[in-house]
Short mmCIF file of C-alpha atoms and ligand atoms in Angstrom, two decimals:
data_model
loop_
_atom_site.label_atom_id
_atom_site.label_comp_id
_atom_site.label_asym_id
_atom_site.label_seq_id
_atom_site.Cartn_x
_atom_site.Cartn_y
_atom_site.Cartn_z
CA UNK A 287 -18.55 -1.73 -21.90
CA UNK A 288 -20.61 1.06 -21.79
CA UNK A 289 -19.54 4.66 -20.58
CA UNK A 290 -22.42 4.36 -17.79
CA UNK A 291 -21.43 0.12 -17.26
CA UNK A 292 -17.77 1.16 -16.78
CA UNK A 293 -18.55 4.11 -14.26
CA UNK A 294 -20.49 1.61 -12.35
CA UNK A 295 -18.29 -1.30 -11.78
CA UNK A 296 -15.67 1.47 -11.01
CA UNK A 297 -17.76 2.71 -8.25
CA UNK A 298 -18.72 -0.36 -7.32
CA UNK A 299 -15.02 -1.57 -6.80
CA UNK A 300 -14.53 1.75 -5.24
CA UNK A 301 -17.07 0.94 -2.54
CA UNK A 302 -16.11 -2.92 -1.87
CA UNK A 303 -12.24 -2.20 -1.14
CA UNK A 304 -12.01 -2.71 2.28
CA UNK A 305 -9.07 -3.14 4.71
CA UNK A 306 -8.53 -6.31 6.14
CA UNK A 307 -6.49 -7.00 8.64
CA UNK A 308 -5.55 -11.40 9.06
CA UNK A 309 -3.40 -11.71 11.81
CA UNK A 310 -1.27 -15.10 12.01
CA UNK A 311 0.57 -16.70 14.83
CA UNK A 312 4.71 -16.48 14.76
CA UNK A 313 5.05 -19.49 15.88
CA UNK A 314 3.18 -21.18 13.23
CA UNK A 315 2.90 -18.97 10.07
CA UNK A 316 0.81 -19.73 7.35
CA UNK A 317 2.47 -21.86 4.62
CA UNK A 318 1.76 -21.64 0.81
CA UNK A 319 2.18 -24.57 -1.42
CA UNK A 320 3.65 -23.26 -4.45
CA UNK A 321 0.76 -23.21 -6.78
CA UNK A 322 -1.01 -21.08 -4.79
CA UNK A 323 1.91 -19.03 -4.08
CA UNK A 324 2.19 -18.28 -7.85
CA UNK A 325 -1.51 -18.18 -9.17
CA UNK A 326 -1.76 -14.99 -6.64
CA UNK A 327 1.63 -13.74 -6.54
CA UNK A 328 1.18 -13.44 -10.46
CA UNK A 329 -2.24 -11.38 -9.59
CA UNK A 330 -0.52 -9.06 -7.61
CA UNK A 331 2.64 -8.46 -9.71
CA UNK A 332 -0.39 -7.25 -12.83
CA UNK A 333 -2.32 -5.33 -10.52
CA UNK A 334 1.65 -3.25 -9.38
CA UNK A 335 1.83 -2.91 -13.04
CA UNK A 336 -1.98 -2.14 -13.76
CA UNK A 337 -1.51 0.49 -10.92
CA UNK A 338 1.24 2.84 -12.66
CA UNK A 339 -0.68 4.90 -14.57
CA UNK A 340 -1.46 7.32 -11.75
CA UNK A 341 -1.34 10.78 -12.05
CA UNK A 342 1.99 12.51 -11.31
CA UNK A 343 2.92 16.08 -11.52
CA UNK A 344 6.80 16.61 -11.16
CA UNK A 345 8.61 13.74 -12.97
CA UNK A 346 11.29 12.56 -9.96
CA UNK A 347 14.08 11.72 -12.60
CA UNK A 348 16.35 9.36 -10.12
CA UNK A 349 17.67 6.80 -12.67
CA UNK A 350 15.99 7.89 -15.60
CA UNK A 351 12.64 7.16 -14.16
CA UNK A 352 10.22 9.33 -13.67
CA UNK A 353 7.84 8.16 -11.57
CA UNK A 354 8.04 9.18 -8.00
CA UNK A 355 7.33 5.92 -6.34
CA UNK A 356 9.06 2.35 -6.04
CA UNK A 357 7.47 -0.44 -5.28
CA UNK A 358 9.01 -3.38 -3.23
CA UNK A 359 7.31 -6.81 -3.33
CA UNK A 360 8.12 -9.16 -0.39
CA UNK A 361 6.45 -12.50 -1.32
CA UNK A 362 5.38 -14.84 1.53
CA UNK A 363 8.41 -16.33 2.45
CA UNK A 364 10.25 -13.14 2.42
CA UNK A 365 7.22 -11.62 4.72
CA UNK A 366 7.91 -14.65 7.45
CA UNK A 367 11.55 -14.50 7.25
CA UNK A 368 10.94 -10.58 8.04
CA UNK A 369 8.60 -11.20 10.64
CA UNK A 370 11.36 -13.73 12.01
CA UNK A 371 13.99 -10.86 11.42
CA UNK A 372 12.18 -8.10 13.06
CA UNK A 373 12.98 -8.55 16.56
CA UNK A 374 16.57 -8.37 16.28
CA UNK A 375 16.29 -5.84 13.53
CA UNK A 376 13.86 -3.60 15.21
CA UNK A 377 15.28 -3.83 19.14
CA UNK A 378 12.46 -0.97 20.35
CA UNK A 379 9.77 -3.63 18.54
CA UNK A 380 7.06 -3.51 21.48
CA UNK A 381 5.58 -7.08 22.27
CA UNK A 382 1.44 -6.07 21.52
CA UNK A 383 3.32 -5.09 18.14
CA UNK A 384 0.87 -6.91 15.37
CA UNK A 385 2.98 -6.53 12.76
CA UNK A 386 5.16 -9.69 12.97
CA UNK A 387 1.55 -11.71 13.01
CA UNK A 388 0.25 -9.89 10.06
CA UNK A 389 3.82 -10.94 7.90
CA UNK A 390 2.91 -14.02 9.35
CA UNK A 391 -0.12 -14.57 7.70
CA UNK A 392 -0.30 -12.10 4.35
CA UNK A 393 0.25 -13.47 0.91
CA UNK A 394 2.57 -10.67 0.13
CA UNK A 395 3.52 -7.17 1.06
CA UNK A 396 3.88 -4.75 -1.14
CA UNK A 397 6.07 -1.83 0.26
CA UNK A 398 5.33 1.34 -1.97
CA UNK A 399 8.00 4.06 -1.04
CA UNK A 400 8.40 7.69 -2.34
CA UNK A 401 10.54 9.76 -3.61
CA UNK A 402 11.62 12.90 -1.58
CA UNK A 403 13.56 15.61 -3.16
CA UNK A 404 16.31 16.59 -1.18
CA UNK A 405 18.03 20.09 -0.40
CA UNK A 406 20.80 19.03 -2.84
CA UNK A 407 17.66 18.73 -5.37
CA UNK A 408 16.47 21.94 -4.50
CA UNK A 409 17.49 24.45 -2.10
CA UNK A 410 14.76 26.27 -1.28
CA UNK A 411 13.02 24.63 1.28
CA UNK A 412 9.01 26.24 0.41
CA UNK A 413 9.76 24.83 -2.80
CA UNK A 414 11.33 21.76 -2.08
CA UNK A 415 8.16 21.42 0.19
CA UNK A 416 5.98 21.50 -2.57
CA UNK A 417 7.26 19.86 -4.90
CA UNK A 418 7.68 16.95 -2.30
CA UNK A 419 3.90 17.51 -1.55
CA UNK A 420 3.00 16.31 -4.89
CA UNK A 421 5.32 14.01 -5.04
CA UNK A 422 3.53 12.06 -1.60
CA UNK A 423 0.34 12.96 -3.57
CA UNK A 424 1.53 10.93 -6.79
CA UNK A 425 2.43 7.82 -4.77
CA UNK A 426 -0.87 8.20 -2.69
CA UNK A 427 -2.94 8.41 -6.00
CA UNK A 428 -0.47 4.89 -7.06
CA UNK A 429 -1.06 2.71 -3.46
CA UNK A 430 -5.23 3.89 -4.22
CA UNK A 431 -5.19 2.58 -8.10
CA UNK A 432 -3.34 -1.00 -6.78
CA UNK A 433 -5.90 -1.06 -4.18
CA UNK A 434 -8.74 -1.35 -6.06
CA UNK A 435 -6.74 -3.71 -8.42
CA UNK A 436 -6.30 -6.10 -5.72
CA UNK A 437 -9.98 -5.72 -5.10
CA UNK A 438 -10.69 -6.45 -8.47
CA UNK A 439 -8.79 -9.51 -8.31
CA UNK A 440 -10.23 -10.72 -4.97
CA UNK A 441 -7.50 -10.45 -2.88
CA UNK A 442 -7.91 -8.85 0.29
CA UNK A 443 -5.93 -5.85 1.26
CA UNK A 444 -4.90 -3.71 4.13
CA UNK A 445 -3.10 -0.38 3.71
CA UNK A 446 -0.52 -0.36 6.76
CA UNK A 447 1.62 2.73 7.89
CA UNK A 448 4.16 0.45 9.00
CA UNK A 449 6.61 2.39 10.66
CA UNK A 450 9.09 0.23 11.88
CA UNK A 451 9.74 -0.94 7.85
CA UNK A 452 10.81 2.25 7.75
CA UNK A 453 13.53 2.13 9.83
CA UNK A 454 17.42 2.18 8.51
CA UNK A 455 18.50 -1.67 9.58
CA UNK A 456 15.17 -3.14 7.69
CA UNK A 457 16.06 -0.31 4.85
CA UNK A 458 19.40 -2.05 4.69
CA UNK A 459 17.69 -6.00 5.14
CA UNK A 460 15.76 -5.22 1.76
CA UNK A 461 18.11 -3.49 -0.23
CA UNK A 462 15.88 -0.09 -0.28
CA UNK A 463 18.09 3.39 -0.08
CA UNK A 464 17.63 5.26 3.22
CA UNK A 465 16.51 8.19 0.52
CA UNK A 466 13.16 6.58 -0.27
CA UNK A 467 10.02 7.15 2.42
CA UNK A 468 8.14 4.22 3.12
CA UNK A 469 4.15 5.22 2.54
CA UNK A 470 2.79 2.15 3.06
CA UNK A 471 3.05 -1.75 3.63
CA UNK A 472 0.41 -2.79 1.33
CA UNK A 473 -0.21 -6.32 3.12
CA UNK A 474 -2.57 -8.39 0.54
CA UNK A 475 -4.30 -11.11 1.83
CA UNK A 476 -4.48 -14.51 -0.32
CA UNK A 477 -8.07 -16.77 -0.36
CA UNK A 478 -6.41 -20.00 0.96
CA UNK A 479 -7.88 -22.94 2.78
CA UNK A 480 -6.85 -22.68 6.33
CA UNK A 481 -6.43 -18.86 6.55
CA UNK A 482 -10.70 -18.33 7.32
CA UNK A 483 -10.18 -19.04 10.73
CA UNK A 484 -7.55 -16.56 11.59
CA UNK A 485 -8.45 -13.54 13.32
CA UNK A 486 -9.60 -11.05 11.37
CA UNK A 487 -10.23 -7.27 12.06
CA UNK A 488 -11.20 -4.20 9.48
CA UNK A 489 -10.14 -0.44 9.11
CA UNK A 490 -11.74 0.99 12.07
CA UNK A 491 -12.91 4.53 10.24
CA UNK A 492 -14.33 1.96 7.40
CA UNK A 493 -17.69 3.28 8.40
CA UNK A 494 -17.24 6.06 9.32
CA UNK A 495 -18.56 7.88 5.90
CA UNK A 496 -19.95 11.02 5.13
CA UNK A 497 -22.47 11.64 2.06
CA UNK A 498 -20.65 13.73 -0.16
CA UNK A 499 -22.70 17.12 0.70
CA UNK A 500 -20.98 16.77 4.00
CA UNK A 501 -17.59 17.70 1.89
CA UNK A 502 -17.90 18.59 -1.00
CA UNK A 503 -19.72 21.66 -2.56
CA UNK A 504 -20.70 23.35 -5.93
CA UNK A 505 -19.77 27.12 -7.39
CA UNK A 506 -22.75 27.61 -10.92
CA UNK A 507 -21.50 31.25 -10.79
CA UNK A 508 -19.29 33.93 -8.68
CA UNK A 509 -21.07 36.10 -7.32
C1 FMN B 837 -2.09 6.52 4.77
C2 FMN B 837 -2.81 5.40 5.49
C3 FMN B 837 -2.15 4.71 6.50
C4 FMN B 837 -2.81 3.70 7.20
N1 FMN B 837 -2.15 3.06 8.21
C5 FMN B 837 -2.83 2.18 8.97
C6 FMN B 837 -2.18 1.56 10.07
O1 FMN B 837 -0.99 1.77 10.31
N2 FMN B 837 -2.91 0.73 10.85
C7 FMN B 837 -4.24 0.47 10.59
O2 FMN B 837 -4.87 -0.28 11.34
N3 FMN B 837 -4.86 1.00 9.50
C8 FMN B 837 -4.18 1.84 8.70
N4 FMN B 837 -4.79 2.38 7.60
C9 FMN B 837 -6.10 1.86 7.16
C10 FMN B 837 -7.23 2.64 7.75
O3 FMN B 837 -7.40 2.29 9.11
C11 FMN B 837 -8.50 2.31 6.96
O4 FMN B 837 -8.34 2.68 5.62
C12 FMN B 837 -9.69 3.07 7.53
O5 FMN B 837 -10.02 2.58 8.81
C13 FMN B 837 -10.93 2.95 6.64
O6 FMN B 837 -11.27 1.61 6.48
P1 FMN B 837 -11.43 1.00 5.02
O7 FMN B 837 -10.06 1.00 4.39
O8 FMN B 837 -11.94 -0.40 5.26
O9 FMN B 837 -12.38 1.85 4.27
C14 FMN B 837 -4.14 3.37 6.87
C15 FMN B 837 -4.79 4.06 5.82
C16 FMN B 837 -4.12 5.06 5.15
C17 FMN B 837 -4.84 5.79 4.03
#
């Protein structure tokens, strides 16, 4: 492909990620027959590996690996028996709370967490502060590269803050240390027959875009 061929389909995948948001019912989550299950689980687990060369700046070094994210892949029948879980696990879980329906319906959910240093790491705080700043940055530049992987592969995505995943008892229900920060439940939505009619919502700033003279500028020469 062509340096000009490549920049386009980039952009173009650039432009077509969208979030989208499929939210099932508890009481009846969607089921996955196993074929389907593994055609796009195996989709998503290249697209978490396709995703690691990101940019990073400090290498973390916890376990000899530098990278400062880890990634967490709950497939779908870990995502319903969390949605299941989450009441009991999560007693201040409000009832309009949407995230049980959305692990009720999702394909998988990625959890990507990162790595902050802490004052053992590095005492001073400003640095410790910065370096912890690039760190977020790293893992931010990851969750971006995986989502336009998952675009590439037609799956549908939705980049969720997810708060409540981040709380100790569902720390301690998936095995993650309470060191790691959760940046995002990366819920990925699978094309399968039965899940059109779900409700369906997008990212609500999706259009809210600004041509790029609106923030970005250009320096030829200081004046
Ligand atoms: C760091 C981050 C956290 C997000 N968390 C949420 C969230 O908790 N709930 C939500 O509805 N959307 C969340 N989003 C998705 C945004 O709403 C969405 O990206 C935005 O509306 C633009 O839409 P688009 O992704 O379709 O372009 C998050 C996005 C980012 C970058």
């Amino acid at each position: 492909m062509s340096n000009e061929a490549g920049f386009e389909q980039l952009a173009a995948w650039i432009r077509q990620r969208k979030t989208t948001k499929v939210f099932g019912m508890t009481e009846q989550p969607v089921q996955l027959s196993q074929e389907m299950a593994q055609l796009h689980d195996s989709a998503v687990r290249r697209a978490i590996a396709a995703a690691g060369p990101a940019p990073f700046h400090f290498a973390r070094n916890i376990e000899g690996i530098a990278e400062p994210w880890r990634v967490t892949a709950l497939w779908w029948e870990a995502c319903r028996g969390l949605a299941a879980e989450l009441p009991s696990l999560c007693p201040d879980l409000k009832p309009g709370n949407k995230l049980p329906a959305i692990l009720s319906a999702c394909g998988a959910s990625v959890l990507v967490h990162w790595l902050p240093a802490t004052a053992d790491e590095i005492a001073d705080a400003a640095k410790r502060e910065e370096t912890n700043f690039e760190h977020l940055a790293a893992a931010s530049a990851y969750v971006q590269n995986f989502l336009l992987l998952l675009t590439a592969a037609g799956l549908e995505s939705y980049w969720a803050s997810a708060n409540l995943l981040d709380s100790p008892p569902v720390k301690s229900r998936l095995g993650i240390p309470a060191g790691r920060k959760l940046l995002g439940a990366i819920m990925v939505g699978y094309p399968l027959e039965g899940t059109s009619a779900l409700e369906r919502a997008g990212g609500g700033n999706h259009t809210k875009r600004s041509p790029a003279e609106a923030w970005s500028r250009e320096l030829s020469q200081l004046r």
